[in-house]
mmCIF file of C-alpha atoms in Angstrom:
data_model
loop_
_atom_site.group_PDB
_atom_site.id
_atom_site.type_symbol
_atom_site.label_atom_id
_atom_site.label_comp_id
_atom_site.label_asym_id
_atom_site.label_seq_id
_atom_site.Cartn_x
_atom_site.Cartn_y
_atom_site.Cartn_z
ATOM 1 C CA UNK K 83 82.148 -83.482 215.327
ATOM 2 C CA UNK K 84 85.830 -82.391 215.964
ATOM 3 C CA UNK K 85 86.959 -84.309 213.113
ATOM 4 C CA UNK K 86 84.216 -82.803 210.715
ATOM 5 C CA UNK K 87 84.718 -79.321 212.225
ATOM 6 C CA UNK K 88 88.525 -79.910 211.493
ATOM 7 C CA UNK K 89 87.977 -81.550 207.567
ATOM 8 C CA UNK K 90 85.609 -78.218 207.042
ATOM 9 C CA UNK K 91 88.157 -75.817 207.806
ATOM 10 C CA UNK K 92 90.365 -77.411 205.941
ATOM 11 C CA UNK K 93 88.897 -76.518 202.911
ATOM 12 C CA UNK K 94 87.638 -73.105 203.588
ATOM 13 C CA UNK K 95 91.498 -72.514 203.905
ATOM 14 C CA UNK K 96 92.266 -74.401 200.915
ATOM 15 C CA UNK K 97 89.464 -72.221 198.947
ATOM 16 C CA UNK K 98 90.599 -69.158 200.498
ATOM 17 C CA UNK K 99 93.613 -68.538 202.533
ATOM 18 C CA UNK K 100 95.948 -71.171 201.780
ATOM 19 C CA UNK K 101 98.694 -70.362 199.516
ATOM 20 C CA UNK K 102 102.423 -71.037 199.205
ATOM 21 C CA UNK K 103 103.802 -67.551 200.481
ATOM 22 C CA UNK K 104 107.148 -65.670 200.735
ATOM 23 C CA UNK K 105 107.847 -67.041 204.791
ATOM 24 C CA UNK K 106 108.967 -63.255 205.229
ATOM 25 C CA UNK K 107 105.560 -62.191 204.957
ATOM 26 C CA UNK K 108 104.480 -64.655 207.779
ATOM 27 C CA UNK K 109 106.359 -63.141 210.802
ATOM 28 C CA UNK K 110 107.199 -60.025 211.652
ATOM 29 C CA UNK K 111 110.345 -59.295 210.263
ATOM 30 C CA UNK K 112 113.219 -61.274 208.297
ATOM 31 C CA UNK K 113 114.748 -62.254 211.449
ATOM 32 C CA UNK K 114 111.586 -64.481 212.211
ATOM 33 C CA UNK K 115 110.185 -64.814 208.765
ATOM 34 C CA UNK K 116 113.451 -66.444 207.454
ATOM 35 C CA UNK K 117 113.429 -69.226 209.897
ATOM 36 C CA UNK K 118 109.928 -70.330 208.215
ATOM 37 C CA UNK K 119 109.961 -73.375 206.973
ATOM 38 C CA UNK K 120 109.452 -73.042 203.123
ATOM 39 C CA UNK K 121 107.242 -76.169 202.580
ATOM 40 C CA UNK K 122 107.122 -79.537 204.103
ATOM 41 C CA UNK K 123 107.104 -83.514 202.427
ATOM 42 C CA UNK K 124 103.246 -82.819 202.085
ATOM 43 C CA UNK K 125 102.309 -80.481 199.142
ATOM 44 C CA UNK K 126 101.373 -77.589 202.288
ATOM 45 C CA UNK K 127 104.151 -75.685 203.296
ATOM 46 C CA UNK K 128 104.647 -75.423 207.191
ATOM 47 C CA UNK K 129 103.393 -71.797 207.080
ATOM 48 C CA UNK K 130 100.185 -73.185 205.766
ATOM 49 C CA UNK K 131 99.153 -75.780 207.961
ATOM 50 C CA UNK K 132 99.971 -73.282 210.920
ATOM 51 C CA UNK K 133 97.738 -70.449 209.281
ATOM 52 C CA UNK K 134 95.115 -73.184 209.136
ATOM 53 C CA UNK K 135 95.856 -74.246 212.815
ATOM 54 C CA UNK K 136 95.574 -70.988 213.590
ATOM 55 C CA UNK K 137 92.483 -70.914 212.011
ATOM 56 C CA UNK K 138 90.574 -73.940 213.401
ATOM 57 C CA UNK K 139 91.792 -72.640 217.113
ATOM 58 C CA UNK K 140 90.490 -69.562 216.825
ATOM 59 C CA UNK K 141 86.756 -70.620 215.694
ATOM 60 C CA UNK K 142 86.923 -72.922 218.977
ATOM 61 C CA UNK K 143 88.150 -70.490 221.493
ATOM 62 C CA UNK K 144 87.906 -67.252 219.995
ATOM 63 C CA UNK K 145 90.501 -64.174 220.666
ATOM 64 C CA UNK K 146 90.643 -63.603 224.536
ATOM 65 C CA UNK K 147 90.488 -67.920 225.184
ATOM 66 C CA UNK K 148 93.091 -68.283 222.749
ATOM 67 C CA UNK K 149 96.607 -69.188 223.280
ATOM 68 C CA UNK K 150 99.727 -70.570 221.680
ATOM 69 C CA UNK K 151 98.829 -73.853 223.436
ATOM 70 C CA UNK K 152 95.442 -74.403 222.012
ATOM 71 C CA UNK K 153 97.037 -73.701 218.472
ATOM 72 C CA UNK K 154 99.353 -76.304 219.012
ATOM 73 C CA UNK K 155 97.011 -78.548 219.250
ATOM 74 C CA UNK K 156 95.723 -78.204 216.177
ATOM 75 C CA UNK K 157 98.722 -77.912 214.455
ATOM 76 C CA UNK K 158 99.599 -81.246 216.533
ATOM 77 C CA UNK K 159 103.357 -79.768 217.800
ATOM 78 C CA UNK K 160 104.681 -78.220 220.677
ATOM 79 C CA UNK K 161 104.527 -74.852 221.931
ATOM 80 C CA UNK K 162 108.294 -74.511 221.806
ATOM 81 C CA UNK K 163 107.377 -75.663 218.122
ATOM 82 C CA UNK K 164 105.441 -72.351 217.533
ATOM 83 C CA UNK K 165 107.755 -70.196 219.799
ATOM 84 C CA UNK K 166 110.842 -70.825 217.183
ATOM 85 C CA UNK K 167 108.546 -69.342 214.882
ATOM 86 C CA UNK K 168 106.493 -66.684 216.152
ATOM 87 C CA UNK K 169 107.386 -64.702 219.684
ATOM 88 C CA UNK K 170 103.756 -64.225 220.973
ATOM 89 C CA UNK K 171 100.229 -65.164 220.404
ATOM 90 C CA UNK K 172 99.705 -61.835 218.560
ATOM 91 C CA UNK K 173 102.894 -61.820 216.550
ATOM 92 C CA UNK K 174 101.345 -65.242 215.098
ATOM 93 C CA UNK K 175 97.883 -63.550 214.435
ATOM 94 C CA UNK K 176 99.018 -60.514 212.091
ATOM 95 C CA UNK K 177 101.149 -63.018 210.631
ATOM 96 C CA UNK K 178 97.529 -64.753 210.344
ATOM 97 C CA UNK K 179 96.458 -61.745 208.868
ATOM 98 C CA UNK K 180 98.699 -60.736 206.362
ATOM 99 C CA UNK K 181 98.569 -64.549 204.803
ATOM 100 C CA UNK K 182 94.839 -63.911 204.727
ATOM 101 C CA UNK K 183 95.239 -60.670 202.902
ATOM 102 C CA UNK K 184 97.334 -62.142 200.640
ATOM 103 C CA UNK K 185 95.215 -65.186 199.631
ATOM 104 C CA UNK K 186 92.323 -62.560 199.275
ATOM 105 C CA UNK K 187 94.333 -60.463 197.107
ATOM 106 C CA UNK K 188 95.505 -63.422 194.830
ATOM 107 C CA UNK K 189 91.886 -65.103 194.308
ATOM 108 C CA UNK K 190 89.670 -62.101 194.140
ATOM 109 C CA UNK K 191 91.521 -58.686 193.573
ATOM 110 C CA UNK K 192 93.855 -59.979 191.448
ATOM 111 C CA UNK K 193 91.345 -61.629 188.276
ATOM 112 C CA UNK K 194 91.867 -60.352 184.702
ATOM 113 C CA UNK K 195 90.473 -57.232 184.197
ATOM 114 C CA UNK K 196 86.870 -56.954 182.343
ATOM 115 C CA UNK K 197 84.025 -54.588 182.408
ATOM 116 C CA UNK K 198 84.497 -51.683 185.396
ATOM 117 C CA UNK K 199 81.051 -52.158 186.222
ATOM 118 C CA UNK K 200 81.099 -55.799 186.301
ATOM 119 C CA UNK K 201 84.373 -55.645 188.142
ATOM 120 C CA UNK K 202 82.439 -53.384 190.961
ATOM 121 C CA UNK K 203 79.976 -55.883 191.071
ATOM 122 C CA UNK K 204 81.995 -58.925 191.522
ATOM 123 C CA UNK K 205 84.079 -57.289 194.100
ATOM 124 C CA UNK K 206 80.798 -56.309 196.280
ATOM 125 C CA UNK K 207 79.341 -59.922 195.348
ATOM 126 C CA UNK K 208 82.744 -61.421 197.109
ATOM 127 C CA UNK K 209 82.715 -58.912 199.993
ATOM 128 C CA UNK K 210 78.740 -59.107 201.126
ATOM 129 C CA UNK K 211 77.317 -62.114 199.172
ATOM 130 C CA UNK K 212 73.795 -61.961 199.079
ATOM 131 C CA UNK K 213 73.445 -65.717 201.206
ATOM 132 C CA UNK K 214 76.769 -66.813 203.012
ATOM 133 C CA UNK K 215 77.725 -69.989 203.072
ATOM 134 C CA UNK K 216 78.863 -71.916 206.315
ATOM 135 C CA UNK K 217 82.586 -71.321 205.379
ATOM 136 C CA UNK K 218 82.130 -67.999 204.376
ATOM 137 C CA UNK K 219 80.338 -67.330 207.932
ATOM 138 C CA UNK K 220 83.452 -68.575 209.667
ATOM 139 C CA UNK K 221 85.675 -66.543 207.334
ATOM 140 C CA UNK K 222 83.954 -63.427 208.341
ATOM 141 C CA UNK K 223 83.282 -64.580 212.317
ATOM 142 C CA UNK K 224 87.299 -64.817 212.401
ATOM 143 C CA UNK K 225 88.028 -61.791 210.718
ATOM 144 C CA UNK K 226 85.461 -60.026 212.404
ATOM 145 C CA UNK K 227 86.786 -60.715 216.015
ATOM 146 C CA UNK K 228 90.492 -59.540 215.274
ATOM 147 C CA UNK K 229 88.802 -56.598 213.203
ATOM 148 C CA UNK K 230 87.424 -56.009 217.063
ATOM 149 C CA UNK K 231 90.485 -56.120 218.808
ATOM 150 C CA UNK K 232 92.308 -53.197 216.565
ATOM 151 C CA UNK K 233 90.188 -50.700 218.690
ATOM 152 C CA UNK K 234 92.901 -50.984 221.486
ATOM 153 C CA UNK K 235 95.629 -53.648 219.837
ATOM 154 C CA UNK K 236 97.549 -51.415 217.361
ATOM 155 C CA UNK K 237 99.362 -54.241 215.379
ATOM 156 C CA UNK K 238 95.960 -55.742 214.528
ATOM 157 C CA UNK K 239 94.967 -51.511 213.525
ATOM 158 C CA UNK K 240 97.973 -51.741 210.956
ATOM 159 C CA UNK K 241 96.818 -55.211 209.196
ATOM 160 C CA UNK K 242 93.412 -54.115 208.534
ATOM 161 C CA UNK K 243 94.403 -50.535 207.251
ATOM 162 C CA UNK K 244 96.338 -52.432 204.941
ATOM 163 C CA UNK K 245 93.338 -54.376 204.181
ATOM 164 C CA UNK K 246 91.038 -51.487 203.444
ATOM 165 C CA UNK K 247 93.966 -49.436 201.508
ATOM 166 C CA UNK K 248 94.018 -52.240 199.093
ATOM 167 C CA UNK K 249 90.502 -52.573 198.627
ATOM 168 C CA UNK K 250 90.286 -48.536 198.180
ATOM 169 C CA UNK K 251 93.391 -48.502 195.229
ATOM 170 C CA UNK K 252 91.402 -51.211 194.164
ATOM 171 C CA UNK K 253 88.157 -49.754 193.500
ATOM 172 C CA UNK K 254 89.744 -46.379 192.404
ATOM 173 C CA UNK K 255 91.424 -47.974 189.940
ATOM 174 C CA UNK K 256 88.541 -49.510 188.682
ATOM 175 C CA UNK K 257 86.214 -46.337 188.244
ATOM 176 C CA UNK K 258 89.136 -45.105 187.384
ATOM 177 C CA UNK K 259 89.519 -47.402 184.181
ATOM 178 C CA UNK K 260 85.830 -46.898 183.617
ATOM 179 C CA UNK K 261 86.144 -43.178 183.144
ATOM 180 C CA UNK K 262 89.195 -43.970 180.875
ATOM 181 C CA UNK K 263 87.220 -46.163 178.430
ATOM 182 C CA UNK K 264 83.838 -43.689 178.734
ATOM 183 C CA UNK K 265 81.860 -46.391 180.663
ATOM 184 C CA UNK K 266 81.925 -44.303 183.694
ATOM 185 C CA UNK K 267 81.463 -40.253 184.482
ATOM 186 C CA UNK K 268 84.153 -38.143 185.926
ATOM 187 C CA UNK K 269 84.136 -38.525 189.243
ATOM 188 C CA UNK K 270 86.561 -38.361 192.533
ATOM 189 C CA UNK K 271 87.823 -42.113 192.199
ATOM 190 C CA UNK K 272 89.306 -42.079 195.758
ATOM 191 C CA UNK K 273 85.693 -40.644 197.138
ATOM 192 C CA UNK K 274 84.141 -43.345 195.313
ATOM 193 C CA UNK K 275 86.309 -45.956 196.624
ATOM 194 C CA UNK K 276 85.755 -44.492 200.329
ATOM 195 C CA UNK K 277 82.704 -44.756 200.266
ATOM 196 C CA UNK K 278 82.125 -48.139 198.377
ATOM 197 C CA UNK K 279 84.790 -49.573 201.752
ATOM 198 C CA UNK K 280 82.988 -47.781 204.089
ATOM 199 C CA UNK K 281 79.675 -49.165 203.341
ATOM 200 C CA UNK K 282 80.758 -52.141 203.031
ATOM 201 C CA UNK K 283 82.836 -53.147 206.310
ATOM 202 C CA UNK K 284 79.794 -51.625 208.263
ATOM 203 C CA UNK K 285 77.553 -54.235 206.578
ATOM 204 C CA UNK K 286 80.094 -57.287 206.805
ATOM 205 C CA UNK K 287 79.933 -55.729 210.671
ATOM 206 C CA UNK K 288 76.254 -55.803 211.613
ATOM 207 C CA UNK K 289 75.825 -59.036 209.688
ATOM 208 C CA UNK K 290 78.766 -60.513 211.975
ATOM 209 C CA UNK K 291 77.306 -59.239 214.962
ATOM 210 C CA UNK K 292 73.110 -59.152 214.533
ATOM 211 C CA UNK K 293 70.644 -61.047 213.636
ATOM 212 C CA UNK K 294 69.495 -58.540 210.886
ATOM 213 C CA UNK K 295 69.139 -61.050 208.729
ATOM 214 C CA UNK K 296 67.574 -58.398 205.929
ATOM 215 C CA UNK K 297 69.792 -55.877 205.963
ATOM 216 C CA UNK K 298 72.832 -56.911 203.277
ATOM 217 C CA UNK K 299 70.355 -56.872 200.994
ATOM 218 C CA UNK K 300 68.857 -53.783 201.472
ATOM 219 C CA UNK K 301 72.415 -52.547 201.270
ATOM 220 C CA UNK K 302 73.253 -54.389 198.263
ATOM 221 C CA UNK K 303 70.135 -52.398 196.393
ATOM 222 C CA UNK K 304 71.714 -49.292 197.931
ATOM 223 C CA UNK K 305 74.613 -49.520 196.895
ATOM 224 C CA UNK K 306 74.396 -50.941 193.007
ATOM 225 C CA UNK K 307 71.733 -47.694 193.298
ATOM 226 C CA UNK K 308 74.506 -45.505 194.799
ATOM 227 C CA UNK K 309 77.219 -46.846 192.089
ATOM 228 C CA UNK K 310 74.472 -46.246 188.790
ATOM 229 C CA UNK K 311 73.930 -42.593 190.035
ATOM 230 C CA UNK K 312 77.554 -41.659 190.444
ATOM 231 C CA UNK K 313 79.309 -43.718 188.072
ATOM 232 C CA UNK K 314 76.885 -43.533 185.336
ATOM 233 C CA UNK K 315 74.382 -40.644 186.252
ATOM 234 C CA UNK K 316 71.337 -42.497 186.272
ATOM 235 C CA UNK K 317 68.579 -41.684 188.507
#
């Protein structure tokens, strides 16, 4: 089961979060970020495999279990290993974070521009598909946890404003290209794109944390309803 656990999430970092980054943007700072390892023999940089360590450890133990040690483990070297790296358990989580953020904004916010509309939709498809796979289940029980922990942790608080400011300039811009090329009405772009987040992190929320097994879909149908009103004036 370990083994299978460990193959599994393996690839739901290769499909999502792995990616060859700038080491800088792995630790906090240049003073820890340029003693990263820029890549390995293997075709994974060192970076990697420790975001995927980091990974794998956290489904297992979850945030308060979780230590440098148990990440070791999975990364299969030593504490001091990880120490040289990162200075604290947390330091190596926003780390965590802003490779995860990264990966997301390479694969999904990143794609060739096409229809606004259809852009919208994709986006909200990616965000709160309508039936989650197992990997994207563990994607969102991860993120969900250290979402949690930003209520008091203020490090974590920073990451995932970052998080939602992209997503927000993302959507603006999009609505904002629609009302450029007379697909969409005038409209506040930035209101839009507040609300759009906003609706959308408190589904990915309840899903993570219910059994409301119903409920995405009901906002899905809200929200393409919502988006056809203001965007298009359709009733």
């Amino acid at each position: 089961m370990y083994d299978r656990t460990r193959r599994r999430a393996g690839r739901v970092l290769g499909g999502w979060l792995a990616v060859n980054v700038d080491p800088a943007d792995g630790a906090d700072g240049a003073d820890r970020g340029d003693r990263a390892d820029a890549g390995d023999t293997g075709q994974r940089s060192t970076e990697e495999r420790i975001m995927e360590a980091t990974f794998r450890a956290l489904l297992e133990h979850g945030y308060c279990d979780l230590s440098i040690a148990n990440i070791a483990e999975e990364f299969e070297m030593s504490k001091s290993s990880l120490y040289y790296h990162y200075d604290s358990k947390d330091d190596l989580l926003v780390a965590f974070l802003r490779f995860a953020a990264k990966r997301f904004e390479e694969t999904t916010l990143s794609r060739p521009p096409s229809d606004p509309m259809a852009d919208l939709e994709h986006l909200v498809e990616k965000l709160l598909p309508l039936e989650q796979r197992a990997e994207q289940r563990e994607i969102q029980t991860v993120m969900s946890e250290l979402r949690s922990q930003s209520v008091t942790n203020a490090a974590f608080r920073e990451e995932f404003s970052d998080i939602d400011d992209l997503l927000v300039a993302t959507i603006r811009d999009i609505v904002e290209r629609g009302i450029e090329d007379g697909s969409f009405r005038e409209v506040d772009s930035t209101r839009v794109a507040e609300h759009v987040v906003a609706t959308l992190n408190g589904a990915r929320a309840a899903r993570a944390t219910t059994n409301r097994e119903t409920a995405p879909a009901a906002v899905r149908v809200s929200l393409a309803s919502y988006l056809d009103t203001t965007l298009r004036g359709r009733r």
